[in-house]
Amino acid sequence: MRVAGLGYPLARLDLSRLTRESLLGRGGMGAVHAVRDEQLHRQVAMKIMDRQYASDLPLVRRFLREIQITAQLEHPAIVPVYELGVGPDGLPCFTMQVVPGLTLSQKVKRLEETDQAGRLEMLDIMLRICDALAFAHARGVVHLDLKPQNVMVGDHGQVYVMDWGLARSCKTRARDAEPDVKPIVLDFSEEEAEVFGTPAYMPTELANGGEPDERTDVFGVGALIYHAFSGRPPFRGIDLDQTFAFARRCEYPPLDEVAPVGSVPPGLRRLVDKALSAEPEQRHQTMAELRTELQTLTRGSFGATRRRVKAGEEVVREGELGDEAYVIVAGALEARREEDGRPKALRTMGPGEVFGEMAILNATPRTATVVALEDSLLVCLSREEIEAELDGMTPWVARMLRTLAQRMQSVEDAG
């Protein structure tokens, strides 16, 4: 099969060694089948273009562009392509690695509201997505259609960025930073690559007909994080027109207002809001910059010790010296103080609330006892971790926090 613009005919693939087993799914222009390679004794995926599109030359070129881009992006988080050609029926097809597992969308749906560990795992998934996209940007390619359905999470933790059908090559900052990296080679012009995507996750510049660059993918990763923690896309209207209008105006509810209470790690909303900025100049300027900020946030979230407490268990005791502060992830606890030999309830605390911090900031004994009212999950922050965070702040901000803690302590003592 000869395609205009391609300097060579597509070879006819020898499919005699391949046994078709099942239909894995359908893409925009074809079906993906699971087939078994009888010579290598492995299962592979084969995508075959639908016959109704095979006579449409621009669509055939777009089909081949996706394969050429994917095949040249040799990265652990991008599915490898094995062969390209035409089948016995004359239809363009290619084979690639099978990816068993769940889409990111399916994985998010399985999270329980209180599954904080599962949500923190999402940050690790996002780091690997950033790695794949940073690699693509260094090759001069942007994805442009990042959404949970286009990310696969394998049965053993593998992460793959899928569906490069809307990808296009363009000048990127990452390419400028790594001039020795070989750019993608395409046999078809960019004029045939339409720029559109999925409205619920669409970067504002695409929704308004602007030109994309790697900051468009930064927006896409921000939208993935938003969905991972909230279970919904940033833009969701009552119909497609309203969803498009939200995307054009970049209007979305704040992440911590739509996510389960206490599930958004400190700093994540700020990161997401920056990545989802309407103006590309206000976003992270490269995928590497976004990855660095996300990794810092991830280390803080994963590095903190988690503690499960049973109903009735004391977490801190009035009068003792404190070495840890606590963030409630799930459950309910009560602060109590001894008055006239009897415990007096001060307040009930739930997910997202913090306690024990003043004893550390002020270097004073605990002013109350905290008891779990039900089985609860806490994040523990040591004195050393808190001091390290304060040391990393602008000095006047750290001083302001310490002064505020001292004043709150004075008010509490006076009461």
XYZ file of C-alpha atoms in Angstrom:
415
model
C 0.000 0.000 0.000
C 1.453 3.360 -1.038
C 0.420 6.525 0.827
C 0.999 10.010 -0.642
C 3.776 11.722 1.307
C 5.292 8.421 2.411
C 8.449 7.654 0.431
C 7.947 3.889 0.547
C 5.026 1.449 0.375
C 3.675 -0.140 3.537
C 4.776 -3.761 3.625
C 2.250 -6.536 3.906
C 2.596 -8.019 7.378
C 2.982 -11.767 7.762
C 0.151 -12.448 10.181
C 0.260 -16.222 9.767
C 2.007 -16.602 13.131
C -0.586 -14.388 14.895
C -3.768 -15.877 16.335
C -6.514 -13.374 17.084
C -7.951 -13.940 20.576
C -10.268 -11.112 21.619
C -11.314 -7.505 21.090
C -9.571 -5.197 23.580
C -11.336 -2.001 22.593
C -11.940 0.573 19.904
C -10.134 3.799 19.144
C -11.161 6.725 17.010
C -10.290 5.055 13.706
C -9.956 1.354 14.417
C -10.249 -1.660 16.666
C -7.574 -3.093 18.958
C -7.369 -6.869 19.212
C -5.421 -9.154 21.514
C -3.439 -11.584 19.354
C -0.965 -14.307 20.228
C 2.429 -14.532 18.549
C 2.867 -18.279 18.152
C 6.610 -17.974 17.442
C 7.519 -15.813 20.439
C 4.775 -17.240 22.694
C 3.538 -13.865 23.830
C 0.374 -11.840 23.577
C 0.505 -8.537 21.674
C -2.059 -5.916 20.722
C -2.905 -5.240 17.078
C -4.739 -2.109 15.972
C -6.432 -2.326 12.579
C -7.832 0.715 10.811
C -11.548 0.532 10.036
C -12.309 -0.031 6.372
C -14.597 3.016 6.264
C -11.589 5.261 6.958
C -8.972 3.450 4.894
C -9.909 5.315 1.707
C -9.643 8.726 3.403
C -6.044 9.760 2.733
C -5.773 12.465 5.452
C -7.082 9.987 8.046
C -4.647 7.302 6.913
C -1.810 9.818 7.262
C -3.012 10.755 10.743
C -3.180 7.049 11.674
C 0.400 6.586 10.484
C 1.603 9.758 12.212
C 0.425 8.404 15.566
C 2.357 5.183 14.997
C 5.520 6.980 13.895
C 5.435 9.287 16.925
C 4.755 6.485 19.412
C 7.412 4.217 17.909
C 10.124 6.886 18.236
C 9.273 7.727 21.855
C 11.147 4.846 23.419
C 10.432 5.355 27.104
C 9.340 2.998 29.918
C 6.056 4.916 30.307
C 5.179 4.855 26.590
C 3.934 1.632 24.981
C 6.438 0.212 22.445
C 5.361 -0.390 18.839
C 6.560 -3.609 17.192
C 5.481 -3.645 13.513
C 3.679 -1.437 11.000
C 2.179 -2.456 7.680
C -0.995 -3.712 6.046
C -2.876 -6.908 6.779
C -4.107 -9.488 4.249
C -7.291 -7.432 3.801
C -5.237 -4.393 2.768
C -6.006 -2.325 5.874
C -3.224 -0.414 7.701
C -2.376 -2.011 11.034
C 0.348 -2.181 13.653
C 1.263 -4.315 16.634
C 2.331 -3.118 20.064
C 2.745 -4.281 23.633
C -0.371 -5.364 25.509
C -0.939 -3.333 28.685
C -2.961 -5.301 31.273
C -4.398 -3.178 34.046
C -6.771 -0.271 34.567
C -7.117 3.163 33.065
C -6.481 5.987 35.504
C -10.202 6.725 35.308
C -11.065 3.174 36.435
C -8.463 3.279 39.188
C -9.845 6.549 40.589
C -13.389 5.124 40.623
C -12.206 2.313 42.889
C -10.877 4.670 45.552
C -12.856 4.941 48.735
C -13.341 8.446 50.159
C -11.095 7.594 53.105
C -8.394 5.869 51.036
C -5.730 8.502 51.569
C -2.904 6.058 50.827
C -4.484 5.337 47.433
C -4.672 9.033 46.641
C -1.071 9.564 47.652
C -0.163 6.730 45.269
C -1.661 8.925 42.557
C 1.156 11.415 43.088
C 3.677 8.714 42.237
C 1.698 7.882 39.089
C 1.754 11.573 38.133
C 5.535 11.689 38.518
C 5.913 8.899 35.970
C 3.512 10.647 33.611
C 5.683 13.755 33.942
C 8.761 11.658 33.106
C 7.176 10.385 29.881
C 6.017 13.822 28.814
C 9.347 15.473 29.652
C 11.013 12.886 27.401
C 8.530 13.582 24.591
C 9.038 17.334 24.966
C 12.799 16.842 24.679
C 12.088 15.133 21.346
C 9.929 18.094 20.304
C 6.520 16.385 20.716
C 3.498 17.470 22.783
C 0.625 15.070 23.578
C -2.362 17.500 23.717
C -5.014 14.984 24.814
C -4.176 14.107 28.415
C -7.155 12.618 30.247
C -7.627 9.685 32.668
C -8.788 7.369 29.869
C -5.419 7.864 28.124
C -3.321 6.698 31.083
C -2.957 2.990 31.879
C -1.784 1.668 35.233
C -0.519 -1.900 34.926
C -1.150 -4.786 37.287
C 2.365 -4.427 38.713
C 2.518 -0.641 38.963
C 3.559 0.157 35.383
C 2.314 3.520 34.103
C 1.781 4.265 30.405
C 0.760 7.463 28.603
C -1.413 6.227 25.736
C -3.076 7.544 22.574
C -0.716 9.935 20.827
C -3.208 10.440 17.981
C -3.487 14.205 18.548
C 0.207 14.716 19.295
C 2.171 17.124 17.180
C 5.743 18.278 16.956
C 6.613 21.827 17.944
C 9.467 23.857 19.353
C 9.736 23.247 23.106
C 11.880 24.642 25.891
C 12.916 21.098 26.764
C 14.179 20.640 23.196
C 16.204 23.853 23.490
C 17.673 22.644 26.793
C 18.748 19.306 25.297
C 19.920 20.163 21.757
C 21.763 16.840 21.361
C 18.534 14.830 21.657
C 17.396 13.651 18.226
C 14.049 15.188 17.200
C 11.097 13.114 15.998
C 11.097 12.362 12.249
C 7.702 12.417 10.512
C 6.767 11.645 6.940
C 3.701 13.896 6.995
C 3.252 17.636 7.411
C 1.852 19.177 10.587
C -0.948 20.740 8.556
C -2.697 17.378 8.680
C -2.556 17.272 12.492
C -5.757 18.765 13.859
C -5.568 20.504 17.231
C -8.488 19.538 19.448
C -9.097 17.365 22.486
C -11.572 16.496 25.220
C -13.511 19.569 26.485
C -13.669 18.428 30.137
C -9.841 18.459 30.311
C -9.067 20.928 27.528
C -6.371 23.573 28.088
C -7.784 27.055 27.725
C -5.587 27.986 24.759
C -6.869 24.990 22.770
C -10.478 25.765 23.683
C -9.902 29.288 22.326
C -8.144 28.164 19.147
C -4.621 29.097 20.249
C -1.311 27.420 19.510
C -0.088 24.679 21.874
C 3.334 24.081 23.381
C 4.641 22.006 26.284
C 2.761 24.219 28.738
C -0.411 22.823 27.190
C 0.639 19.396 28.521
C 1.440 21.006 31.904
C -2.229 22.008 32.007
C -3.134 18.423 31.061
C -1.179 16.975 33.983
C -2.833 19.492 36.306
C -6.205 18.244 35.040
C -5.151 14.617 35.683
C -4.163 15.436 39.273
C -7.453 17.303 39.736
C -9.414 14.236 38.568
C -7.309 11.814 40.621
C -8.111 13.616 43.876
C -11.674 14.792 43.155
C -13.025 11.988 40.970
C -14.238 14.468 38.345
C -12.790 16.606 35.517
C -12.038 20.289 36.033
C -14.713 21.357 33.527
C -18.144 19.764 33.799
C -21.275 21.410 32.449
C -24.816 20.222 31.910
C -23.984 19.709 28.239
C -21.061 19.902 25.822
C -21.607 23.598 25.060
C -21.449 24.572 28.729
C -18.397 22.369 29.277
C -16.675 24.131 26.355
C -17.628 27.495 27.839
C -16.045 26.529 31.182
C -12.886 25.426 29.344
C -12.676 28.665 27.347
C -13.005 30.728 30.546
C -10.952 28.271 32.622
C -13.676 28.069 35.277
C -13.509 25.133 37.662
C -14.337 24.625 41.362
C -11.300 24.653 43.699
C -9.831 21.184 44.180
C -10.219 21.074 47.957
C -13.913 21.978 47.644
C -14.784 18.980 45.444
C -12.327 16.427 46.887
C -13.158 14.342 49.999
C -12.504 16.289 53.189
C -8.869 16.072 54.260
C -7.748 14.166 51.138
C -5.768 16.958 49.453
C -2.180 17.139 50.779
C -0.970 20.601 51.829
C 0.310 22.510 48.822
C -1.452 20.341 46.220
C -4.242 22.825 45.543
C -1.630 25.551 44.976
C 0.258 23.302 42.536
C -2.914 22.363 40.645
C -4.134 25.967 40.439
C -0.783 26.993 38.967
C -0.783 24.159 36.420
C -4.393 24.994 35.455
C -3.768 28.715 34.983
C -5.657 30.178 32.031
C -2.499 31.948 30.825
C 0.379 29.602 29.880
C 2.884 32.184 31.196
C 1.486 31.680 34.701
C 1.904 27.886 34.669
C 4.998 25.819 35.300
C 7.045 26.630 32.208
C 8.377 23.111 31.612
C 7.349 19.603 32.579
C 10.600 19.333 34.536
C 9.586 22.332 36.645
C 6.189 20.787 37.392
C 7.810 17.449 38.174
C 10.269 19.009 40.618
C 7.493 20.761 42.561
C 5.355 17.612 42.527
C 8.266 15.475 43.717
C 8.924 17.841 46.627
C 5.260 17.602 47.564
C 5.294 13.809 47.174
C 8.326 13.359 49.383
C 6.623 15.359 52.085
C 3.410 13.363 51.759
C 5.035 9.926 51.568
C 7.818 10.655 54.017
C 5.469 11.454 56.887
C 4.747 8.562 59.241
C 1.175 7.296 59.403
C -0.392 6.047 62.596
C -3.646 4.179 63.092
C -5.313 4.590 66.476
C -8.208 2.665 67.972
C -11.308 4.224 69.508
C -10.521 5.222 73.092
C -6.761 5.419 72.540
C -4.872 8.476 73.823
C -2.711 10.163 71.218
C -1.230 12.947 73.375
C -1.544 13.621 77.089
C -1.881 16.929 78.876
C 1.333 18.062 80.569
C 3.749 15.879 78.615
C 6.468 17.264 76.348
C 5.596 17.002 72.669
C 7.819 15.673 69.895
C 5.141 15.290 67.209
C 2.195 17.140 65.686
C -0.635 15.334 63.918
C -2.884 15.766 60.884
C -6.142 13.808 60.953
C -6.645 11.866 57.715
C -9.717 9.884 58.753
C -11.789 9.439 61.897
C -12.711 11.679 64.835
C -10.802 12.723 67.967
C -11.611 14.822 71.028
C -9.392 17.306 72.867
C -9.926 17.258 76.653
C -8.496 19.139 79.609
C -8.438 18.187 83.275
C -10.586 20.546 85.402
C -11.362 19.863 89.086
C -10.142 16.323 88.670
C -12.485 15.545 85.788
C -11.919 15.633 81.993
C -13.652 18.482 80.176
C -14.280 18.185 76.434
C -12.818 21.133 74.520
C -13.517 20.284 70.882
C -14.110 17.443 68.460
C -11.757 17.233 65.470
C -12.114 15.513 62.097
C -10.241 14.952 58.806
C -7.965 17.793 57.763
C -7.559 19.241 61.275
C -4.198 19.563 63.042
C -3.307 19.192 66.708
C -0.190 19.111 68.846
C 1.602 21.799 66.870
C 1.725 24.503 69.567
C 3.719 22.336 71.980
C 6.403 22.069 69.293
C 6.338 25.666 68.026
C 6.404 27.047 71.568
C 8.541 24.307 73.155
C 5.976 23.933 75.969
C 4.128 20.957 77.524
C 0.881 19.723 75.987
C -2.117 21.772 77.084
C -4.706 19.062 76.450
C -5.223 15.331 76.097
C -6.448 14.063 72.709
C -8.411 10.800 72.566
C -9.733 8.935 69.520
C -13.527 8.776 69.463
C -13.393 6.156 66.695
C -10.752 4.247 64.761
C -8.690 6.964 63.071
C -5.730 7.512 60.751
C -3.171 10.223 61.475
C -0.145 11.672 59.708
C 2.642 12.287 62.239
C 5.039 15.204 61.837
C 8.149 15.103 64.002
C 9.721 18.119 65.657
C 12.683 17.760 63.276
C 10.431 17.783 60.199
C 8.548 20.862 61.382
C 11.771 22.682 62.247
C 13.198 21.792 58.828
C 10.115 23.228 57.125
C 10.356 26.413 59.168
C 14.048 26.730 58.345
C 13.180 26.511 54.649
C 10.721 29.419 54.842
C 11.451 33.077 54.415
C 12.710 34.094 57.894
C 9.974 36.637 58.514
C 7.257 34.103 57.620
C 8.710 31.553 60.044
C 8.926 34.219 62.726
C 5.324 35.234 62.101
C 4.140 31.639 62.570
C 6.050 31.257 65.828
C 4.699 34.585 67.130
C 1.151 33.579 66.173
C 1.558 30.288 68.030
C 2.807 32.121 71.117
C -0.165 34.499 71.080
C -2.617 31.636 70.666
C -0.950 29.902 73.599
C -1.304 33.060 75.708
C -4.999 33.323 74.866
C -5.526 29.660 75.698
C -3.681 29.998 79.019
C -5.694 33.094 79.920
C -8.943 31.269 79.219
